[in-house]
Short mmCIF file of C-alpha atoms in Angstrom, two decimals:
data_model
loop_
_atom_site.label_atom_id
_atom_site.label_comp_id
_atom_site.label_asym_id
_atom_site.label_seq_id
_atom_site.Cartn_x
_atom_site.Cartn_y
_atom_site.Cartn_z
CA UNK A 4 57.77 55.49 117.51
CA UNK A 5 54.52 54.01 118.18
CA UNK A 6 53.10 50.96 116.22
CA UNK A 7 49.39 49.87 116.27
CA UNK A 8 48.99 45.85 115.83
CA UNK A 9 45.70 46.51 114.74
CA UNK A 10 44.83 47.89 110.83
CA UNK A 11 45.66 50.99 110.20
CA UNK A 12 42.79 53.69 110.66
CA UNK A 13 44.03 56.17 108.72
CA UNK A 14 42.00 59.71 108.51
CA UNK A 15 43.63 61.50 105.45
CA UNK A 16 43.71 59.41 102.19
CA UNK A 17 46.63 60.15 100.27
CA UNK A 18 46.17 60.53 96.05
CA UNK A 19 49.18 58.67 94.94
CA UNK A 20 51.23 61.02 94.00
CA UNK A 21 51.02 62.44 97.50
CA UNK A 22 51.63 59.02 99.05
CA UNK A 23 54.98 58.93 96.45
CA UNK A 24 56.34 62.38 97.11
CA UNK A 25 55.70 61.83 101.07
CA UNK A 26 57.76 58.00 101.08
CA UNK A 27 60.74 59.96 99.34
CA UNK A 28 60.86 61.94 102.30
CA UNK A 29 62.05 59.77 105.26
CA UNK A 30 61.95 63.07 107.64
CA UNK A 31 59.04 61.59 109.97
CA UNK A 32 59.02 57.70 111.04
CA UNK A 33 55.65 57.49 112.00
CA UNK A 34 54.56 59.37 108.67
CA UNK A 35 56.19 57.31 106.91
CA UNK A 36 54.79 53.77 108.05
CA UNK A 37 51.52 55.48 107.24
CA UNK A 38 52.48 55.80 104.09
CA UNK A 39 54.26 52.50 103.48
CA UNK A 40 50.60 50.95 104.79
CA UNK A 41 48.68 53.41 102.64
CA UNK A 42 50.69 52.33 99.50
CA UNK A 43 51.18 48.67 100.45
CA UNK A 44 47.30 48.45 101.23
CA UNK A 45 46.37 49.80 97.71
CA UNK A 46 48.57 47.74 95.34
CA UNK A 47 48.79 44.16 97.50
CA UNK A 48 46.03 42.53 95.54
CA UNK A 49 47.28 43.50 92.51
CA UNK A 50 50.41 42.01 92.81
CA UNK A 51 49.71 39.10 94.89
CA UNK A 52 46.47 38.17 92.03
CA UNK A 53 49.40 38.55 89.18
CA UNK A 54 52.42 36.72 90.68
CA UNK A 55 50.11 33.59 91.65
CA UNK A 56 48.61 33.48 88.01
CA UNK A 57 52.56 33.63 87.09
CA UNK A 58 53.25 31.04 89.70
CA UNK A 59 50.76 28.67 89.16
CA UNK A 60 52.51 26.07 87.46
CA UNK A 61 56.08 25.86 89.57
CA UNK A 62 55.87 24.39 92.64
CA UNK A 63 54.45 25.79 96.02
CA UNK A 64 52.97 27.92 94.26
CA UNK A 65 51.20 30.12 96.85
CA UNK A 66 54.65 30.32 98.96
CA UNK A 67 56.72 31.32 95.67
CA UNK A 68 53.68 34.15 95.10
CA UNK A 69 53.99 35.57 98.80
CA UNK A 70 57.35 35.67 98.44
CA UNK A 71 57.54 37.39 95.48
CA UNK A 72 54.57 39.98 96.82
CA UNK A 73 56.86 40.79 99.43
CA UNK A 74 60.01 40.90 97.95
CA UNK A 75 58.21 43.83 95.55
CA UNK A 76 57.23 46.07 98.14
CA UNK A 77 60.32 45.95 99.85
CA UNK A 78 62.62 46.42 96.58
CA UNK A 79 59.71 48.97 95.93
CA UNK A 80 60.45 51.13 98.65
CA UNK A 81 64.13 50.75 98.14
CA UNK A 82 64.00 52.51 94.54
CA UNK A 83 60.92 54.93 95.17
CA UNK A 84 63.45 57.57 95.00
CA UNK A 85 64.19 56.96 91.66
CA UNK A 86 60.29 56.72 90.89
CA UNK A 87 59.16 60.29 89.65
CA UNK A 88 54.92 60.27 89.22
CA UNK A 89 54.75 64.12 88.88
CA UNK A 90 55.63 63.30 85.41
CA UNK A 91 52.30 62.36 84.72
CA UNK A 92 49.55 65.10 84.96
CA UNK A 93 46.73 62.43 84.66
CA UNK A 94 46.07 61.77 88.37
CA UNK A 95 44.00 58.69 86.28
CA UNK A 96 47.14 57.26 84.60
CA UNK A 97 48.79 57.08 88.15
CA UNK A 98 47.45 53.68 89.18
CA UNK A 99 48.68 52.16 85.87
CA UNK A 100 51.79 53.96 86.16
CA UNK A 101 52.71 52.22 89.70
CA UNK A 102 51.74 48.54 88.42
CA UNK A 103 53.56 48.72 85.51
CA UNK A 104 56.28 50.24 87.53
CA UNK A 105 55.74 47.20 90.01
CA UNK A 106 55.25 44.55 87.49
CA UNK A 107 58.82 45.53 86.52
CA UNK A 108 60.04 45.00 90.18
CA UNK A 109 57.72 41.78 90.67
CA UNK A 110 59.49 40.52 87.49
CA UNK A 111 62.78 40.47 88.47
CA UNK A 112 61.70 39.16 92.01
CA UNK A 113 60.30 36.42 89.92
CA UNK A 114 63.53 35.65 88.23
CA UNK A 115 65.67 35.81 91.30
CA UNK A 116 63.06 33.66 93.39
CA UNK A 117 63.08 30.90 90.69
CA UNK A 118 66.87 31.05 90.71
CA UNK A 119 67.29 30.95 94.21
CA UNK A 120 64.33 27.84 94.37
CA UNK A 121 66.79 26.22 91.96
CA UNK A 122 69.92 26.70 94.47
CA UNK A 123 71.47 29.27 91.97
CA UNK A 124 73.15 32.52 94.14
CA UNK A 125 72.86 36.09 92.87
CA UNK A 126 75.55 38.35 93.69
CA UNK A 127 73.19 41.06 92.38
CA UNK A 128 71.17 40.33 95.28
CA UNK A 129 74.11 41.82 97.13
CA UNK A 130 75.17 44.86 94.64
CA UNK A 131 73.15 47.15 93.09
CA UNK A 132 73.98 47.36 89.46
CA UNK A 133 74.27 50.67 87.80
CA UNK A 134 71.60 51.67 85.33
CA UNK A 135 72.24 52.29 82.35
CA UNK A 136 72.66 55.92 81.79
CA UNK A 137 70.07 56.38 78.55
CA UNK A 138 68.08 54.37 80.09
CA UNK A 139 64.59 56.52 80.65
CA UNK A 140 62.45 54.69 83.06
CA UNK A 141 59.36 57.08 83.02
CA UNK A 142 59.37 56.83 79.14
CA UNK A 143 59.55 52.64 79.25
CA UNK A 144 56.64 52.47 81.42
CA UNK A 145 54.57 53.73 78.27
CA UNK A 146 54.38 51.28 75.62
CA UNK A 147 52.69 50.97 72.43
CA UNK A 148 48.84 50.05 72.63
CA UNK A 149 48.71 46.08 72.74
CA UNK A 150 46.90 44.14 69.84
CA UNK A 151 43.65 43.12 70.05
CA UNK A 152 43.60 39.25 70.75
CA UNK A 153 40.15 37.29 70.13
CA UNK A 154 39.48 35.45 73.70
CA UNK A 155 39.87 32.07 71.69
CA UNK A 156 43.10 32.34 70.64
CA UNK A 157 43.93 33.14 74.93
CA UNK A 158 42.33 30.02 75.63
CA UNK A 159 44.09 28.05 73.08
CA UNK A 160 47.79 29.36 74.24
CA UNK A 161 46.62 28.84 77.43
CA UNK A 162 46.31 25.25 76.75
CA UNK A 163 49.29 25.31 75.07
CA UNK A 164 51.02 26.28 77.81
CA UNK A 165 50.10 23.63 79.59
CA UNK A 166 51.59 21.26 77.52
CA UNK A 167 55.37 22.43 78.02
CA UNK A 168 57.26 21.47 81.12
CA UNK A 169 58.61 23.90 83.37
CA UNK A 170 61.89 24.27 82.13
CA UNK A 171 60.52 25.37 78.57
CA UNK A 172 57.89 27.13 79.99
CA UNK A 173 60.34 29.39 81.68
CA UNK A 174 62.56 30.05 79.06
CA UNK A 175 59.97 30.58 76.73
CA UNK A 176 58.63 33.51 79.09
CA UNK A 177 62.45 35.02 79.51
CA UNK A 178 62.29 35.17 75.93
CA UNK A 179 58.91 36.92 75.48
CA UNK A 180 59.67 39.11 78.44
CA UNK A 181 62.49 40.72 76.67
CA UNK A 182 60.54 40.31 72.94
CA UNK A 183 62.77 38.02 71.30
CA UNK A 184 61.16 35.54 70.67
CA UNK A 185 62.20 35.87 66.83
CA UNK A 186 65.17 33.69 65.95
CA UNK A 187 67.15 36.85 64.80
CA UNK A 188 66.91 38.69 68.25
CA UNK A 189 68.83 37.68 71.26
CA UNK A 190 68.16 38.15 75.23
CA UNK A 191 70.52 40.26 76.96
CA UNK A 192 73.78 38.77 78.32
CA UNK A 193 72.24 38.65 82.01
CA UNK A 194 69.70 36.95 80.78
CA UNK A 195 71.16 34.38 78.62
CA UNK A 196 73.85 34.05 81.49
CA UNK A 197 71.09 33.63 84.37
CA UNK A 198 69.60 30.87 82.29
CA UNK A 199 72.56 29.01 81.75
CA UNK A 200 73.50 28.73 85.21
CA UNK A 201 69.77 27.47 85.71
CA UNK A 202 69.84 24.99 83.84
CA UNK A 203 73.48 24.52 83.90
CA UNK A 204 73.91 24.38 80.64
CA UNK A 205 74.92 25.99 77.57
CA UNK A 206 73.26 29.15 75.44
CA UNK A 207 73.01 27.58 72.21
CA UNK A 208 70.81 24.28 74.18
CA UNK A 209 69.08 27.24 75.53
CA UNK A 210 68.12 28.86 72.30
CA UNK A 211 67.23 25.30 71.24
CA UNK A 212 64.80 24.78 73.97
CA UNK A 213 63.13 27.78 73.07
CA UNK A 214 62.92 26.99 69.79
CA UNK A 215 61.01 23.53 70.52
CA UNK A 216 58.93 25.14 72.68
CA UNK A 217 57.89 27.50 70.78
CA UNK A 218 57.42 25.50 67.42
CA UNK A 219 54.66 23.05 70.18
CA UNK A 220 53.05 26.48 70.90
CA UNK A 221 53.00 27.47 67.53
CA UNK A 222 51.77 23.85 66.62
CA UNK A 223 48.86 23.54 69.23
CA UNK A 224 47.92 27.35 68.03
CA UNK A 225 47.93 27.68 64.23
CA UNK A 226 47.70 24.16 62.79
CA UNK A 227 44.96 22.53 64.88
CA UNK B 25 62.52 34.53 47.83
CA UNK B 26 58.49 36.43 47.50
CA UNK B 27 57.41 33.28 49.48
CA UNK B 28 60.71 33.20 51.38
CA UNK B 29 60.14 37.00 52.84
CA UNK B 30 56.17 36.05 53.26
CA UNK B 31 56.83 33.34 55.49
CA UNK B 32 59.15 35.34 57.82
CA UNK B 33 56.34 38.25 58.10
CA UNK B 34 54.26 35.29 59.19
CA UNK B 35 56.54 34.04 61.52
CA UNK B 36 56.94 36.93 62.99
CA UNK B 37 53.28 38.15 63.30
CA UNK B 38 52.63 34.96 64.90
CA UNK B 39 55.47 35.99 67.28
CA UNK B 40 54.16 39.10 67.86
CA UNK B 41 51.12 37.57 69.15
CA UNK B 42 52.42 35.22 71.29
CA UNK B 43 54.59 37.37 72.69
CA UNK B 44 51.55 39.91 73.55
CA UNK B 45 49.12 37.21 74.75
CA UNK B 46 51.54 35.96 77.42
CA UNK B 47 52.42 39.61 78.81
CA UNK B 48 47.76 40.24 78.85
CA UNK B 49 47.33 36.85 80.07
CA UNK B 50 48.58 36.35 83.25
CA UNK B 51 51.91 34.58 82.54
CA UNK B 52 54.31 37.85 82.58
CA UNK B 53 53.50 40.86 85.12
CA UNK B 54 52.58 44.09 82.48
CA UNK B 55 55.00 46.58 82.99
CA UNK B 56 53.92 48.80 80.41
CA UNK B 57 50.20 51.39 81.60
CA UNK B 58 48.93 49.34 78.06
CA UNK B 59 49.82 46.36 79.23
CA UNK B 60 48.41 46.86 82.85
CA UNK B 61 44.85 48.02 80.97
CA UNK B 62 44.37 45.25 78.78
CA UNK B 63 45.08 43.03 81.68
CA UNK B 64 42.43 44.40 83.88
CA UNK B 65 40.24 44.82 81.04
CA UNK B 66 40.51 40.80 80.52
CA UNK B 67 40.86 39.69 84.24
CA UNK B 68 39.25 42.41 86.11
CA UNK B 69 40.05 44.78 89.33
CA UNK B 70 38.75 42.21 91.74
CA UNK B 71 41.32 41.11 94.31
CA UNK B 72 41.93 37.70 95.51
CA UNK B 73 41.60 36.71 99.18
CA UNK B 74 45.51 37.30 100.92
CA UNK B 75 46.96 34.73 102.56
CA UNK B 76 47.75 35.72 106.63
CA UNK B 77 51.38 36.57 105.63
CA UNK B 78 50.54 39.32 103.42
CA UNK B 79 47.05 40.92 105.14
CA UNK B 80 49.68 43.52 107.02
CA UNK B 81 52.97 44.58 105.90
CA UNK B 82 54.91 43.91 108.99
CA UNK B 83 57.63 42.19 106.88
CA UNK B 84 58.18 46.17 105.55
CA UNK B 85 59.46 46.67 109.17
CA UNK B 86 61.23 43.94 109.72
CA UNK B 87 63.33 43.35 105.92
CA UNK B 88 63.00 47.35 104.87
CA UNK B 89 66.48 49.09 104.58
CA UNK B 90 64.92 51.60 107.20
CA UNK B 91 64.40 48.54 109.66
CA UNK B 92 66.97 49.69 112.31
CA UNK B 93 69.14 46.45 113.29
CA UNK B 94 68.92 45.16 116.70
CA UNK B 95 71.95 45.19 119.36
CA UNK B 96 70.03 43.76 122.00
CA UNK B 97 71.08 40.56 123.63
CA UNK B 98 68.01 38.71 123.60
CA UNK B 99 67.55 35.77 125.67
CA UNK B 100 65.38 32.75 124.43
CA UNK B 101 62.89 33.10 127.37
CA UNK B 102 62.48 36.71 126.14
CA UNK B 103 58.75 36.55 124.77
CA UNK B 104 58.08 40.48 123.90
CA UNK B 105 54.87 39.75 122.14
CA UNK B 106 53.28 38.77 125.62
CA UNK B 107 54.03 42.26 126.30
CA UNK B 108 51.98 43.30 123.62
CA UNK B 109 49.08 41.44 124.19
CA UNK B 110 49.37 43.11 128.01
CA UNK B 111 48.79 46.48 126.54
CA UNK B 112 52.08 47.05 126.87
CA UNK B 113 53.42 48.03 123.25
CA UNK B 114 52.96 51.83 123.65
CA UNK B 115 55.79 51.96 126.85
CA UNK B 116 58.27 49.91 124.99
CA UNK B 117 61.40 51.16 123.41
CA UNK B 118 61.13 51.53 119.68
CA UNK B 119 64.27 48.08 119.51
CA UNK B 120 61.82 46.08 121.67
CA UNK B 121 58.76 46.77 119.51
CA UNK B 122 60.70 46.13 116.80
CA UNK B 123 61.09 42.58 118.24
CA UNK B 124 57.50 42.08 119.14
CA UNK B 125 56.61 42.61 115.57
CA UNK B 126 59.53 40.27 114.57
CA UNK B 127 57.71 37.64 117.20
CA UNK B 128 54.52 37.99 116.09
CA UNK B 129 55.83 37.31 112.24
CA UNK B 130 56.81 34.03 112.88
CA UNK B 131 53.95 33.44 115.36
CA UNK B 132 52.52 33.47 112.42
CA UNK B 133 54.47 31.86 109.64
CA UNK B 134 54.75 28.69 112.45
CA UNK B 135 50.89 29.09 112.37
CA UNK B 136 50.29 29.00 108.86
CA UNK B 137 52.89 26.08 108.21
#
């Protein structure tokens, strides 16, 4: 094995399906760290830019962002084996494919870094859990096409955001991460069970902090 | 119970668009290709500038499950990075290069602290 210190001059640029197919093969070391850099190279900024807008209100916030970045391309490379692009004849979808496919990753880094920054141990850091079965991960990376939302009303939540501390602010995003923000729709058992140690406390004080934070939100949004 | 069912809808529109704000806006990652569209159609492709820490992936090689584990004895005087700046690097054993890119990580991190 030979490693350059310097940047990578690489010849060949890989599409990224290429750059995919080639990582699930681990047959050839040096091919593969070209690879890893070719990937990791194309998608840093992406990730880094996104987890320090999602870190910029909790504390060392640049740290908690790097950490995060890094933790994604590592857990990244870990499941690319699961990660099937051919799917997708659009070479032009591909990009969006592997960000949304990374968000995914970056999100639970997220969780598990804020846990961890509030002294709370994961034992599924240590053990993989088992997917579910049914569950189609191709299909969930498509999703319906977003509303349009006016810039002003961005601005405004924005602001409203701002006016929540960081405990409600982060329960408030668990909630809207899985889409229950509705009263009549509950987060998943991990979920709900991650947040209680969190916070050490109980779910139904959870559900009530999301409730007040979301009636301020609501408040700063619809009725001023 | 018309008013009762009219305020729900609204409730839950109003949800909806919450919900869908903070996934475009920055405060969730997208993990959906619509998601990841309308959040570079409202932010843009443009990267920021990377800290030190992140410019090269040598973390991959040091934290990746591929990262073979080390069964040297290694004593403290041992500086292997030295070796690298010597030109060095390209006679080393892969275990030893492995370490010089392990020294040369938190080189760095003690830099940028």
């Amino acid at each position: 094995m030979e490693i350059s210190l310097q940047p990578e001059s690489t010849k060949v640029i890989f599409t990224d399906l290429q750059t995919i197919e080639g990582l699930k093969k681990d047959n050839n070391e040096k091919m593969i760290q070209i690879l890893q850099n070719q990937f990791y190279n194309k998608y840093k900024g992406y990730i880094y830019k996104k987890a320090l807008q999602s870190c910029i209100s909790y504390p060392d916030s640049q740290q908690f962002a790097i950490d995060i970045t890094q933790q994604t391309f590592i857990n990244a490379l870990k499941k690319i084996k699961d990660f099937d692009l051919s799917k997708e004849k659009n070479q032009d979808n591909h990009q969006y494919l592997i960000k949304a496919w990374l968000g995914r990753i970056a999100l639970n880094c997220f969780k598990k870094e804020y846990a961890k920054r509030k002294d709370i141990i994961y034992l599924d850091d240590l053990t993989a859990q088992p997917e579910d079965e049914k569950f189609d991960l191709f299909e969930s990376l498509y999703g319906d096409k977003p509303i349009e939302i006016p810039n002003e009303f961005r601005s405004k939540l924005n602001e409203a955001m701002n006016l929540l501390t960081e405990e409600q602010k982060h329960i408030l995003l668990v909630h809207a991460d899985e889409e229950c923000l509705n009263n009549t729709l509950h987060l998943s058992d991990e979920a709900m069970e991650d947040l209680c140690k969190t916070y050490n406390t109980s779910s139904t004080n959870i559900r009530q902090i999301k409730k007040r934070a979301l009636d301020k939100i609501k408040d700063y949004c619809f009725n001023k | 119970m018309k008013t009762k069912n009219a305020d729900k809808s609204k409730n839950n529109q109003q949800n909806k668009l919450i919900e869908t704000t903070l996934k475009t806006s920055g405060f969730l990652f997208p993990k959906t290709v619509e998601e990841v569209k309308e959040y570079e159609r409202v932010y843009g492709t443009t990267d920021v500038i990377l800290p030190l820490e992140l410019q090269e992936p040598t973390f991959l090689y040091t934290k990746s499950e591929n990262a073979q584990n080390l069964n040297l004895e290694v004593l403290p005087s041992d500086n292997f990075a030295m070796a690298a700046r010597n030109g060095l690097s390209n006679k080393l054993p892969d275990k030893i290069q492995q370490k010089i890119i392990e020294d040369i990580k938190k080189a760095e991190q003690k830099r940028s602290k």
